[in-house]
PDB file of C-alpha atoms and ligand atoms in Angstrom:
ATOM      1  CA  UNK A  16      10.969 -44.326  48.949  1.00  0.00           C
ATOM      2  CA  UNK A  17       9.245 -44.229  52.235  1.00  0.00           C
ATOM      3  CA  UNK A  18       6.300 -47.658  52.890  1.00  0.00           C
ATOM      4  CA  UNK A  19       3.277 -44.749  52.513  1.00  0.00           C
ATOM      5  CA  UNK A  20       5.044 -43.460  49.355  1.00  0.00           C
ATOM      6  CA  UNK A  21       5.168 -46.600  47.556  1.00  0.00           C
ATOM      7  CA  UNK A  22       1.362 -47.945  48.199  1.00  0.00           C
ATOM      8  CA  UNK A  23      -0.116 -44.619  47.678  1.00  0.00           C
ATOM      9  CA  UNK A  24       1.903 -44.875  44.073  1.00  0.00           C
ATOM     10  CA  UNK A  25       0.817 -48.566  43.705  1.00  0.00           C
ATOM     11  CA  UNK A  26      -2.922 -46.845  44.118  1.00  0.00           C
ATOM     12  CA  UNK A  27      -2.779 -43.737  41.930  1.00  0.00           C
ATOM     13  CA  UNK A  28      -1.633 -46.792  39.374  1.00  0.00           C
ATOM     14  CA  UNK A  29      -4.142 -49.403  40.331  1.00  0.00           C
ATOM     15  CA  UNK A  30      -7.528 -46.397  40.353  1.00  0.00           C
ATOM     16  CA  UNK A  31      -6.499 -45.687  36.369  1.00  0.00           C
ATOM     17  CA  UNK A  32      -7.371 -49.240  35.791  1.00  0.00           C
ATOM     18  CA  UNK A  33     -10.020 -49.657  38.427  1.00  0.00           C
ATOM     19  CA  UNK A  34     -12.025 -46.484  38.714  1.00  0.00           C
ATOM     20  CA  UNK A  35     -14.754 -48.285  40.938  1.00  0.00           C
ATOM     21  CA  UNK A  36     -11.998 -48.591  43.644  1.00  0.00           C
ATOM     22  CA  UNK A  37     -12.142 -44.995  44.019  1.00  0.00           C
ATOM     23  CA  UNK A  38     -15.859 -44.788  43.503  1.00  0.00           C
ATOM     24  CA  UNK A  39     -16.353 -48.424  46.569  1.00  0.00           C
ATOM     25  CA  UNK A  40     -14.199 -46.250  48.605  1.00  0.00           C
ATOM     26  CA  UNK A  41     -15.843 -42.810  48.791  1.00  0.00           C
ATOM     27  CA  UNK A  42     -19.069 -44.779  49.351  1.00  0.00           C
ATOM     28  CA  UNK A  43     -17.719 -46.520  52.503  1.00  0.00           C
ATOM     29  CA  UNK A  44     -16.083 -43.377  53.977  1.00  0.00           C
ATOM     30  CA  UNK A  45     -19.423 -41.774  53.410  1.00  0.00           C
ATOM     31  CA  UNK A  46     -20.714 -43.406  56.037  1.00  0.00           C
ATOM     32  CA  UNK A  47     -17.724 -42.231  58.616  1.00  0.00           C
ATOM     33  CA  UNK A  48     -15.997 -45.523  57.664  1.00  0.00           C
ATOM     34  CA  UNK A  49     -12.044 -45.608  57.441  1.00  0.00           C
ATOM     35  CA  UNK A  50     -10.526 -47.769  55.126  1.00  0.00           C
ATOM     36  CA  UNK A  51      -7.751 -49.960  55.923  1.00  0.00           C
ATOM     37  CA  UNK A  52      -5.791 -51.984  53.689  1.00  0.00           C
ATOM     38  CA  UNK A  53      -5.440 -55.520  54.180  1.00  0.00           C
ATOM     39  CA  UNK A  54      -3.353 -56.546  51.492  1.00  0.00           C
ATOM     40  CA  UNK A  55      -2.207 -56.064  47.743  1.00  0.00           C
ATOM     41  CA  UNK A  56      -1.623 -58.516  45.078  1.00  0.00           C
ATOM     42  CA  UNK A  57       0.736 -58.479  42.242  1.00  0.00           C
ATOM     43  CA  UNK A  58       1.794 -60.915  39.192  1.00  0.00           C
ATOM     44  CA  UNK A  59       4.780 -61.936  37.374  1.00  0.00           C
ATOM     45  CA  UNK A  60       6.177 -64.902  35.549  1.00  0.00           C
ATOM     46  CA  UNK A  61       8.825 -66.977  37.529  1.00  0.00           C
ATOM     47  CA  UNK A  62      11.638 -66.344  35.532  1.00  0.00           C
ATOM     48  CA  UNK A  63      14.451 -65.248  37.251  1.00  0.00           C
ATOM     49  CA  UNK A  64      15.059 -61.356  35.855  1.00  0.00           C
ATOM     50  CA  UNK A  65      11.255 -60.781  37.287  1.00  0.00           C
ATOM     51  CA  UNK A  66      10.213 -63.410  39.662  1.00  0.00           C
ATOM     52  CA  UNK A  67       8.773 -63.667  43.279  1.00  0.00           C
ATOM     53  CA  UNK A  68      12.154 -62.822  44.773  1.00  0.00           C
ATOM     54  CA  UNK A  69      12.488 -59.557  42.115  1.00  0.00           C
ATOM     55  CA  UNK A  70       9.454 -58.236  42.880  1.00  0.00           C
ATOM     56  CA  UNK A  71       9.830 -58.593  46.628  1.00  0.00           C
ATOM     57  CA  UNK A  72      12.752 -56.486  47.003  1.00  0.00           C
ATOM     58  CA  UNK A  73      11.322 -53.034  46.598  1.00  0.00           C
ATOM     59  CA  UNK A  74       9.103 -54.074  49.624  1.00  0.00           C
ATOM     60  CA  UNK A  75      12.316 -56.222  51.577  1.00  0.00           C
ATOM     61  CA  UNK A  76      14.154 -52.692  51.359  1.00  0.00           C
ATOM     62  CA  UNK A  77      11.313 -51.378  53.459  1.00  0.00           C
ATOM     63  CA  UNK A  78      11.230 -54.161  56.347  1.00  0.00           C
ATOM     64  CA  UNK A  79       8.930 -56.532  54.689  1.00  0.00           C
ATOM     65  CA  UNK A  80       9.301 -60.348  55.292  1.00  0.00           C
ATOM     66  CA  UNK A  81       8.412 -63.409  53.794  1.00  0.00           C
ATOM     67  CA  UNK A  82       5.792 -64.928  56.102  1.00  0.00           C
ATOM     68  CA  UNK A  83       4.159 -67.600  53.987  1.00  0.00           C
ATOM     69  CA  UNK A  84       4.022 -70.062  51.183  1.00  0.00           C
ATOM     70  CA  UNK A  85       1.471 -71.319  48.840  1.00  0.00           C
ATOM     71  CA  UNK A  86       0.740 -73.196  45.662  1.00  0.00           C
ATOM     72  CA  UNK A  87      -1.898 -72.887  43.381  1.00  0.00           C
ATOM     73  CA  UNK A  88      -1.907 -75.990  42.213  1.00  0.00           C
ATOM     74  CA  UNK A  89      -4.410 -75.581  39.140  1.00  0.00           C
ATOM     75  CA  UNK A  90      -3.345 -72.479  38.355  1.00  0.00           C
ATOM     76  CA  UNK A  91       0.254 -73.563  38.015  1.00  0.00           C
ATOM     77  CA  UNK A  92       1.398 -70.772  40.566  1.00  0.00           C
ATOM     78  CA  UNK A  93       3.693 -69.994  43.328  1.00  0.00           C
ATOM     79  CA  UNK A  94       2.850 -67.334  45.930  1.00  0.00           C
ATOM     80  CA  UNK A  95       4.364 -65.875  48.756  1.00  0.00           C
ATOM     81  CA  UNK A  96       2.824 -63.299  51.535  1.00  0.00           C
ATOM     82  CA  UNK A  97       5.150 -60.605  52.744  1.00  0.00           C
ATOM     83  CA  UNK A  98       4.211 -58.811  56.093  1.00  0.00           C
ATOM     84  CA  UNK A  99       5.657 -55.774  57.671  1.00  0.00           C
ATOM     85  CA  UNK A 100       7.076 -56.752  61.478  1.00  0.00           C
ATOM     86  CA  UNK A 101       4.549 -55.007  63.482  1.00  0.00           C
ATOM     87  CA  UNK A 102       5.183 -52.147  66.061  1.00  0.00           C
ATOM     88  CA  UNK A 103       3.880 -53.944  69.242  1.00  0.00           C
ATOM     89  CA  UNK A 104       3.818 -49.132  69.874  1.00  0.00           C
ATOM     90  CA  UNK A 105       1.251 -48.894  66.987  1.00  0.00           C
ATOM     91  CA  UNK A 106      -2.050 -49.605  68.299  1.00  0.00           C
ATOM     92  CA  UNK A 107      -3.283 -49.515  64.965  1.00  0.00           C
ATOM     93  CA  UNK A 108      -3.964 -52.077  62.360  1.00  0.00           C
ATOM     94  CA  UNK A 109      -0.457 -53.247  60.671  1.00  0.00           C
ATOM     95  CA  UNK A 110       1.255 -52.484  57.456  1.00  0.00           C
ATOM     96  CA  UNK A 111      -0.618 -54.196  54.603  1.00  0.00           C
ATOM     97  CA  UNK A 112       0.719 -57.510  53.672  1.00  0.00           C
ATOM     98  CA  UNK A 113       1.839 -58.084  49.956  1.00  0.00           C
ATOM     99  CA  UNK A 114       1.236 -61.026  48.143  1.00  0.00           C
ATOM    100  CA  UNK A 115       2.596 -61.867  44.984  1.00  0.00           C
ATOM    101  CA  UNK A 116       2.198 -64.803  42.715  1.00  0.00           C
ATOM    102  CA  UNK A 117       4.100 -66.482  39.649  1.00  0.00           C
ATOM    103  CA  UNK A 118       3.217 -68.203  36.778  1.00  0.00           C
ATOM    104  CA  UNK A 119       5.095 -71.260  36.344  1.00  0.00           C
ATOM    105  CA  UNK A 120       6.374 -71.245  33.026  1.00  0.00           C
ATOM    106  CA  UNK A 121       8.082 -74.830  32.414  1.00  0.00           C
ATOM    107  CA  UNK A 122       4.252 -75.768  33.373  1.00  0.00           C
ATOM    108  CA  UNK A 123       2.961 -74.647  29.983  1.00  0.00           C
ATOM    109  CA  UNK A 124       3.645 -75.154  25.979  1.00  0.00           C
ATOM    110  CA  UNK A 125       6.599 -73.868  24.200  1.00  0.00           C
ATOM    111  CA  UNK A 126       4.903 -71.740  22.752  1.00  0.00           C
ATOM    112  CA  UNK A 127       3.544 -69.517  25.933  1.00  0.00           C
ATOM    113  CA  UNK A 128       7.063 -69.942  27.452  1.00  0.00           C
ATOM    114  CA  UNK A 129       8.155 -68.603  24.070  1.00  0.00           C
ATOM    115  CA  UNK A 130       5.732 -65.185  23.696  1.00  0.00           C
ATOM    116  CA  UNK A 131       6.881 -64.763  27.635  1.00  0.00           C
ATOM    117  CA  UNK A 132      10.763 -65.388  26.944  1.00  0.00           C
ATOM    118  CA  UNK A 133      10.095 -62.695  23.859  1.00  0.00           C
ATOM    119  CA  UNK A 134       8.611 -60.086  25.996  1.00  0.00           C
ATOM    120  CA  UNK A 135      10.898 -60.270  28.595  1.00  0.00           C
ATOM    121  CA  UNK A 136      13.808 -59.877  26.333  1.00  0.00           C
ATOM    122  CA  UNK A 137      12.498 -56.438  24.899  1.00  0.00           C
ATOM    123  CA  UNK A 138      11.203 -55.736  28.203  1.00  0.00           C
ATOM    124  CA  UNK A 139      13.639 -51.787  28.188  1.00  0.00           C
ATOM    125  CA  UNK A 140      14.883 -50.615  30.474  1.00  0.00           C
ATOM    126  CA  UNK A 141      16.050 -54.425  31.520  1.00  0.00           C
ATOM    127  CA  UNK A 142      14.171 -55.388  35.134  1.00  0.00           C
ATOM    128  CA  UNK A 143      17.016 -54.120  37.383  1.00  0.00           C
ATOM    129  CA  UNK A 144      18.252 -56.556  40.343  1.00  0.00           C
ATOM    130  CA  UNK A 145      18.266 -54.063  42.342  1.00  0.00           C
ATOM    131  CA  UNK A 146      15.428 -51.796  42.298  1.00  0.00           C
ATOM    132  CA  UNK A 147      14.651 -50.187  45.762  1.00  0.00           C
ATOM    133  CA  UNK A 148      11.319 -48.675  43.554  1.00  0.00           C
ATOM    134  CA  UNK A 149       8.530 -50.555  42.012  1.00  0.00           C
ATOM    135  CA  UNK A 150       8.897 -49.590  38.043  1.00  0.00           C
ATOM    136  CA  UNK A 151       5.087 -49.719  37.466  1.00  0.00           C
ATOM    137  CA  UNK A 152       3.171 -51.030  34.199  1.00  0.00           C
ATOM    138  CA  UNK A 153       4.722 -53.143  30.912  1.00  0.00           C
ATOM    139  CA  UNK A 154       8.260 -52.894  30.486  1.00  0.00           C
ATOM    140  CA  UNK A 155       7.077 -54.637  26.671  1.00  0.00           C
ATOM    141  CA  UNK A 156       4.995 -54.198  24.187  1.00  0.00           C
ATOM    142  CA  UNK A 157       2.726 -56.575  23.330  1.00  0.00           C
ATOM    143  CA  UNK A 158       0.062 -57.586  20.209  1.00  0.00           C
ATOM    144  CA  UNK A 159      -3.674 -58.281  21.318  1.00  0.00           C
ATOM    145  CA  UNK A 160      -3.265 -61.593  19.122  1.00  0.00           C
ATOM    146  CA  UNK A 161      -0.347 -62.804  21.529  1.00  0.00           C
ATOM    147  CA  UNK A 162      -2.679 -61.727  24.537  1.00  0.00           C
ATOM    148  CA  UNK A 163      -5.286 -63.695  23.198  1.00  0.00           C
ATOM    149  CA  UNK A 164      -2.965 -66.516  22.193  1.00  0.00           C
ATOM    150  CA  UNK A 165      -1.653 -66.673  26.054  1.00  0.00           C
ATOM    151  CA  UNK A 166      -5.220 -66.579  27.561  1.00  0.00           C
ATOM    152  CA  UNK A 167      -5.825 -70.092  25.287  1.00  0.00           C
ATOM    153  CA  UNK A 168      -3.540 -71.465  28.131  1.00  0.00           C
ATOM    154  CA  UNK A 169      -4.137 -69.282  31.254  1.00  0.00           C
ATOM    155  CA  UNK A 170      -6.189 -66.055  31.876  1.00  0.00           C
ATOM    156  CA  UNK A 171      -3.075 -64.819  34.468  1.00  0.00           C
ATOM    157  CA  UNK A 172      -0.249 -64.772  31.797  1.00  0.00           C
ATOM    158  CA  UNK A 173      -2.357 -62.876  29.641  1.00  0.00           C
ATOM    159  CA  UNK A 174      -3.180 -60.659  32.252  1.00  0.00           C
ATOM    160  CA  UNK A 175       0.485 -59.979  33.060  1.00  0.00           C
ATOM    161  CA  UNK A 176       1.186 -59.650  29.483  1.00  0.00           C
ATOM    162  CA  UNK A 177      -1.072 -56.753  29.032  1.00  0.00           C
ATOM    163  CA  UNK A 178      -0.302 -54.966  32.412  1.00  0.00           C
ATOM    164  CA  UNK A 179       2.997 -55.623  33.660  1.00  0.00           C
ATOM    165  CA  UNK A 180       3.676 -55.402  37.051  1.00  0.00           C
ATOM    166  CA  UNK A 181       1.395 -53.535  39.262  1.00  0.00           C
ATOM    167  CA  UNK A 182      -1.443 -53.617  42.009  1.00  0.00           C
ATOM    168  CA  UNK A 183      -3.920 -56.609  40.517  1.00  0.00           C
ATOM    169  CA  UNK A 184      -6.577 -55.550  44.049  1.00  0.00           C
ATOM    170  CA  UNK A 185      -6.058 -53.941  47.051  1.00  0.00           C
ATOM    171  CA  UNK A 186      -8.245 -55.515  49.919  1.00  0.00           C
ATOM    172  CA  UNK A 187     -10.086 -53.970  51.975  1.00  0.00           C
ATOM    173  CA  UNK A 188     -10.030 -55.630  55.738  1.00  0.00           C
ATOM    174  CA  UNK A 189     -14.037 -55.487  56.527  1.00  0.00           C
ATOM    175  CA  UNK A 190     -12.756 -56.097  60.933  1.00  0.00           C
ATOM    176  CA  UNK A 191     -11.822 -52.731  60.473  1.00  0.00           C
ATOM    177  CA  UNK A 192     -15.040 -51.335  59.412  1.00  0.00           C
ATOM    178  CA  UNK A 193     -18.105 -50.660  62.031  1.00  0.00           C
ATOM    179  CA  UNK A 194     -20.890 -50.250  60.154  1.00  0.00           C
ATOM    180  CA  UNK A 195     -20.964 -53.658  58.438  1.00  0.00           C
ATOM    181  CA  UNK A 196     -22.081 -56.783  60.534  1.00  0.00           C
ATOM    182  CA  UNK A 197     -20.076 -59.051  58.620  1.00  0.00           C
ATOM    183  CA  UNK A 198     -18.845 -59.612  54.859  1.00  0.00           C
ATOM    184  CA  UNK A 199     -22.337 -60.432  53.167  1.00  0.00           C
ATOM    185  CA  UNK A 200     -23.319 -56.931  54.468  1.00  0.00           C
ATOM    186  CA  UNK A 201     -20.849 -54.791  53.072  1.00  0.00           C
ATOM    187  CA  UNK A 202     -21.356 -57.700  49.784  1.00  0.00           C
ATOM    188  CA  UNK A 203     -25.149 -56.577  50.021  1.00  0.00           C
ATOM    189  CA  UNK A 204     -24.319 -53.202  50.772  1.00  0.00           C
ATOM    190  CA  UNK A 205     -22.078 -52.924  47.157  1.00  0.00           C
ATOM    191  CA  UNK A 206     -24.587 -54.993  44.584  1.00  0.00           C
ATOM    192  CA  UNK A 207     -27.594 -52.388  45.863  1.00  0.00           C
ATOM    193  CA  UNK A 208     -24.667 -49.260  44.766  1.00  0.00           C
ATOM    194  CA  UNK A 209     -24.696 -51.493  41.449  1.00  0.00           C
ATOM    195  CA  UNK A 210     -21.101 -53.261  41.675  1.00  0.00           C
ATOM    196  CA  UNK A 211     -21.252 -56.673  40.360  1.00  0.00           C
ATOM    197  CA  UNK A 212     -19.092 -59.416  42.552  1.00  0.00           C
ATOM    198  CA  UNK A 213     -17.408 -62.333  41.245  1.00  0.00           C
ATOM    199  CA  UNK A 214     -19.793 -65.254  41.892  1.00  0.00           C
ATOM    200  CA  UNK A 215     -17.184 -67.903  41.267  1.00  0.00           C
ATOM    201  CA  UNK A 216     -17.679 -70.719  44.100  1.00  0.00           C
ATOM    202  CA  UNK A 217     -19.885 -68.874  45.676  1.00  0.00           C
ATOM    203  CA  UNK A 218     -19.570 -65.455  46.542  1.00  0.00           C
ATOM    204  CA  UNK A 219     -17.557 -65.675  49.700  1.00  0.00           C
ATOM    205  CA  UNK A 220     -14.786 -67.957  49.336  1.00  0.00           C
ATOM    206  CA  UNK A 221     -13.629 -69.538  52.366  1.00  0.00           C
ATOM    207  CA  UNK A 222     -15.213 -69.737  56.088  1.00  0.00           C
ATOM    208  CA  UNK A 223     -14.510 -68.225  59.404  1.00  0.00           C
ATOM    209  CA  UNK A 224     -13.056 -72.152  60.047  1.00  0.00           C
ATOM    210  CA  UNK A 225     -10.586 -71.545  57.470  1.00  0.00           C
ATOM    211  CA  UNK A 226      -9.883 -68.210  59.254  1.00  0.00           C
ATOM    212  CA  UNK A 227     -10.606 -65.994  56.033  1.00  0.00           C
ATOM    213  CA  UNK A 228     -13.740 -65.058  54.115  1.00  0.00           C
ATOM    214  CA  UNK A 229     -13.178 -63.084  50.826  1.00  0.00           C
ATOM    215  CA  UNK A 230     -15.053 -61.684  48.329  1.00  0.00           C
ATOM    216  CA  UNK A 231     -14.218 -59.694  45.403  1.00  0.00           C
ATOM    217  CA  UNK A 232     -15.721 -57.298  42.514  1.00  0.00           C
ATOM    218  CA  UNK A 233     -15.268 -58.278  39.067  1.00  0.00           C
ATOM    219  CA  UNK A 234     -12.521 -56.462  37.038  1.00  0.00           C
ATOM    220  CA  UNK A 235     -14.482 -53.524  35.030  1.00  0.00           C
ATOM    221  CA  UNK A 236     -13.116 -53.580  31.351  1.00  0.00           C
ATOM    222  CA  UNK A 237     -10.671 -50.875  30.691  1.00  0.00           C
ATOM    223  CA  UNK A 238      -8.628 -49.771  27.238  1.00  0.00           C
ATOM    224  CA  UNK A 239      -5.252 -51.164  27.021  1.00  0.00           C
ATOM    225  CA  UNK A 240      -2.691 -50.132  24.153  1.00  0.00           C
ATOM    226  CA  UNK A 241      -1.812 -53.454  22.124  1.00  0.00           C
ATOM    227  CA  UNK A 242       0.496 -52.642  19.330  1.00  0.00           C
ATOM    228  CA  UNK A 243      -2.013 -53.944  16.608  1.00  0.00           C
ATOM    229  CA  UNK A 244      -5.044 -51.750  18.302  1.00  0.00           C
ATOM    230  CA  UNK A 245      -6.943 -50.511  21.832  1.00  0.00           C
ATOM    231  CA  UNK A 246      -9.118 -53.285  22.961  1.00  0.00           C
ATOM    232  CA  UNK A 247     -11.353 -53.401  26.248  1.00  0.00           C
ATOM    233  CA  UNK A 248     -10.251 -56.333  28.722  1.00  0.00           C
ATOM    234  CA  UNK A 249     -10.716 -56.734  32.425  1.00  0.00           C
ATOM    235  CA  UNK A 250      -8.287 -54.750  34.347  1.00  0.00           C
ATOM    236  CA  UNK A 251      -7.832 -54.490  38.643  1.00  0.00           C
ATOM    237  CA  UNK A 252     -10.819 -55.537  41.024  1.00  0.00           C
ATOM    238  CA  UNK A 253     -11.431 -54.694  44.733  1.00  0.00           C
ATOM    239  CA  UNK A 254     -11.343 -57.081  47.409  1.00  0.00           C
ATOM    240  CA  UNK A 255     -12.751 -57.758  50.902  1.00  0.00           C
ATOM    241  CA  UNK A 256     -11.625 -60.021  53.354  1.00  0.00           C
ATOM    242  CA  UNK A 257     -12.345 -60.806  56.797  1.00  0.00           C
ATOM    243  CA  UNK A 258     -10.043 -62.382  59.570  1.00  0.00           C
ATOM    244  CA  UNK A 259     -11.066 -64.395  62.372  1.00  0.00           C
ATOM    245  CA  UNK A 260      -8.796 -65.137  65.398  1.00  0.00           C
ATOM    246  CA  UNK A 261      -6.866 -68.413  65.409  1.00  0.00           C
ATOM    247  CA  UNK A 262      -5.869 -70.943  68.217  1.00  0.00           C
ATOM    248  CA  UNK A 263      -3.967 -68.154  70.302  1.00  0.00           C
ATOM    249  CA  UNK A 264      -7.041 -65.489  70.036  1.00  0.00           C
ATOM    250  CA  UNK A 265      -4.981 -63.318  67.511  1.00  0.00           C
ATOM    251  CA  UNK A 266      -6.276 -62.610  64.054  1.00  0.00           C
ATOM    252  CA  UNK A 267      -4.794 -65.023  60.852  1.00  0.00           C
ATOM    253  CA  UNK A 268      -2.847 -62.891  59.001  1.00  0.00           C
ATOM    254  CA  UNK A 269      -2.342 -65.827  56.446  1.00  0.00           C
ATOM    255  CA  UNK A 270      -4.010 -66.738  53.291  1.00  0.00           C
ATOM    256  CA  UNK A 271      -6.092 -69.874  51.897  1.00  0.00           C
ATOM    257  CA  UNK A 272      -5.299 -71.337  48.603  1.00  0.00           C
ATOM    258  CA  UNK A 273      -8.275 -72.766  48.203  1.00  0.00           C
ATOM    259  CA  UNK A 274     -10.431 -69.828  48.389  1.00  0.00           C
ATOM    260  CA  UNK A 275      -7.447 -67.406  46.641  1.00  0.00           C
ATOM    261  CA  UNK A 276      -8.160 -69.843  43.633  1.00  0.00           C
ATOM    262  CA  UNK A 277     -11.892 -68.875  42.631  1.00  0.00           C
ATOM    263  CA  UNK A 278     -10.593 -64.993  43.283  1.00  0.00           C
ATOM    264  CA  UNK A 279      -8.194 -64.825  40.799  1.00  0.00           C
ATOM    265  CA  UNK A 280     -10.699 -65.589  38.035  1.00  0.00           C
ATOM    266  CA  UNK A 281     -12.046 -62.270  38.856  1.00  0.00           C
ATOM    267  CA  UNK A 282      -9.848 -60.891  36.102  1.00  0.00           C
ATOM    268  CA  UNK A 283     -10.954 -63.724  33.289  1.00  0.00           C
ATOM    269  CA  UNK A 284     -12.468 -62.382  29.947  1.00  0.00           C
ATOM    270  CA  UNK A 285     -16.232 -62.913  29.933  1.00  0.00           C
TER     271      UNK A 285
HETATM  272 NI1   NI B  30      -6.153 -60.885  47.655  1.00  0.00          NI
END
C-alpha cells in the first residue's frame, strides 16, 4: 500500500468518528487555503503483540523512521515520532510525521492489566507481526462497564478499548496556511464557526520558545457498539500546530511533552 493510500484510509476512518474534521476542513479551503498535514496520532497498549514497535511497521515498510523519544510521565506513556526522510527534490512540505503512544501497563492495577490482557487475547484475527497494512478499528469486543471500569484509572486505555487502533487527530500545520496570522487566529477563526477547543492549560499549549504551539478541538461524542449497548463517548479531535525554526533556522519537526500532555485530555469524558 502506497504512503497516500494508507493516510487517506487512516482519514476516511478517522471523519466517521470526527465529522467536524471534514466540516474544519471545507471551511479552511473555502478561503483558497490548502491543508497540509502535520502529523497523526495513534494509541495502543505496550504489550508486545500491539506495541509502539507493532504499530510502526506498516509505516517502517513505507520509509518511515524513528526520529524521537518521549515520556509522558503522568500519563504513564511512551511515545515515539516517526518521520518520512525528506526529498531534499520536493519543494513541498514533507510527509506527515506519525506519532504513536503506549500505555504502560505494569504502571496500573491488576485489574486494568487484566481487562487489557482479556481483550487482547480475543482480539481475532490475532495482531499479525507482520502487517505491511494498518488493520483499522477493535480487533475485540468490549462491555461499556469494562470501558468505564478502565477510565477509573486512565481516560487513554479506555479510549483504546473502545476504538482500537486508528487515527486519534490529524494536525493540521497552521505555517502552511496564509490567511491566518498565527494560531490564535485560525483558534478565533474556529470558536466564531462554533467548534469548541480544549481549554486545558490554556488553549495553546506550548510557546514559540519551546518551538511548538498547539491547540486542539474537543472530541465530539460519537456512538460506539459496546456489547451490553450503544453509548455516546468522545471519539477523534482535530489539531493545529505551529513550528518555529530552531538554532540552525530550520523548522522543529519534534514534539513537547509538556504541552502533548494537556492535548491528550481532549478525548476525556465530560
Ligand atoms: Ni498531535
Amino acid at each position: 500500500m502506497s504512503e497516500d493510500a494508507l493516510f487517506e484510509r487512516l482519514w476516511d476512518d478517522y471523519v466517521q468518528l470526527n465529522p467536524d474534521a471534514t466540516s474544519i476542513r471545507r471551511l479552511i479551503e473555502n478561503r483558497g487555503e490548502r491543508i497540509v498535514n502535520d502529523h497523526i496520532a495513534l494509541r495502543t497498549f505496550d504489550d508486545a503483540r500491539v506495541g509502539l514497535d507493532w504499530l510502526a511497521a506498516p509505516f517502517e515498510r513505507l520509509g518511515y523512521r524513528a526520529s524521537g523519544e518521549y515520556d509522558f510521565t503522568a500519563k504513564k506513556l511512551n511515545a515515539r515520532h516517526y518521520e518520512m526522510p525528506s526529498d531534499p527534490n520536493d519543494g513541498g512540505w514533507a510527509a506527515p510525521k506519525v506519532f504513536i503512544s503506549a500505555l504502560r501497563l505494569d504502571e496500573f492495577s491488576p485489574d486494568l492489566r487484566r481487562a487489557v490482557s482479556d481483550l487482547l487475547d480475543q482480539a481475532s484475527p490475532a495482531p499479525a507481526a507482520n502487517h505491511d497494512d494498518l488493520d483499522l478499528g477493535r480487533p475485540w469486543n468490549v462491555s461499556f462497564e469494562t470501558y468505564e471500569r478502565l477510565r477509573a484509572e486512565s481516560e487513554y486505555a479506555a479510549w483504546v478499548a473502545a476504538f482500537g487502533f486508528r487515527a486519534n487527530h490529524f494536525t493540521v500545520l497552521c505555517n502552511a496556511l496564509s490567511t491566518f496570522e498565527d494560531l490564535a487566529a485560525l483558534n478565533a477563526f474556529l470558536k466564531t464557526s462554533g467548534f469548541e477547543l480544549n481549554g486545558a492549560g490554556g488553549e495553546i499549549k506550548g510557546s514559540p520558545e519551546a518551538l511548538l504551539e498547539q491547540s486542539s478541538t474537543l472530541a465530539p461524542h460519537v456512538d460506539v457498539e459496546f456489547s451490553d449497548g450503544t453509548h455516546r463517548i468522545p471519539g477523534c479531535y482535530y489539531e493545529f500546530a505551529r513550528r518555529y525554526p530552531g538554532p540552525d533556522g530550520s523548522l522543529f519537526q519534534g514534539f513537547v511533552a509538556k504541552s502533548a500532555d494537556r492535548i491528550f485530555q481532549s478525548t476525556d469524558r465530560r
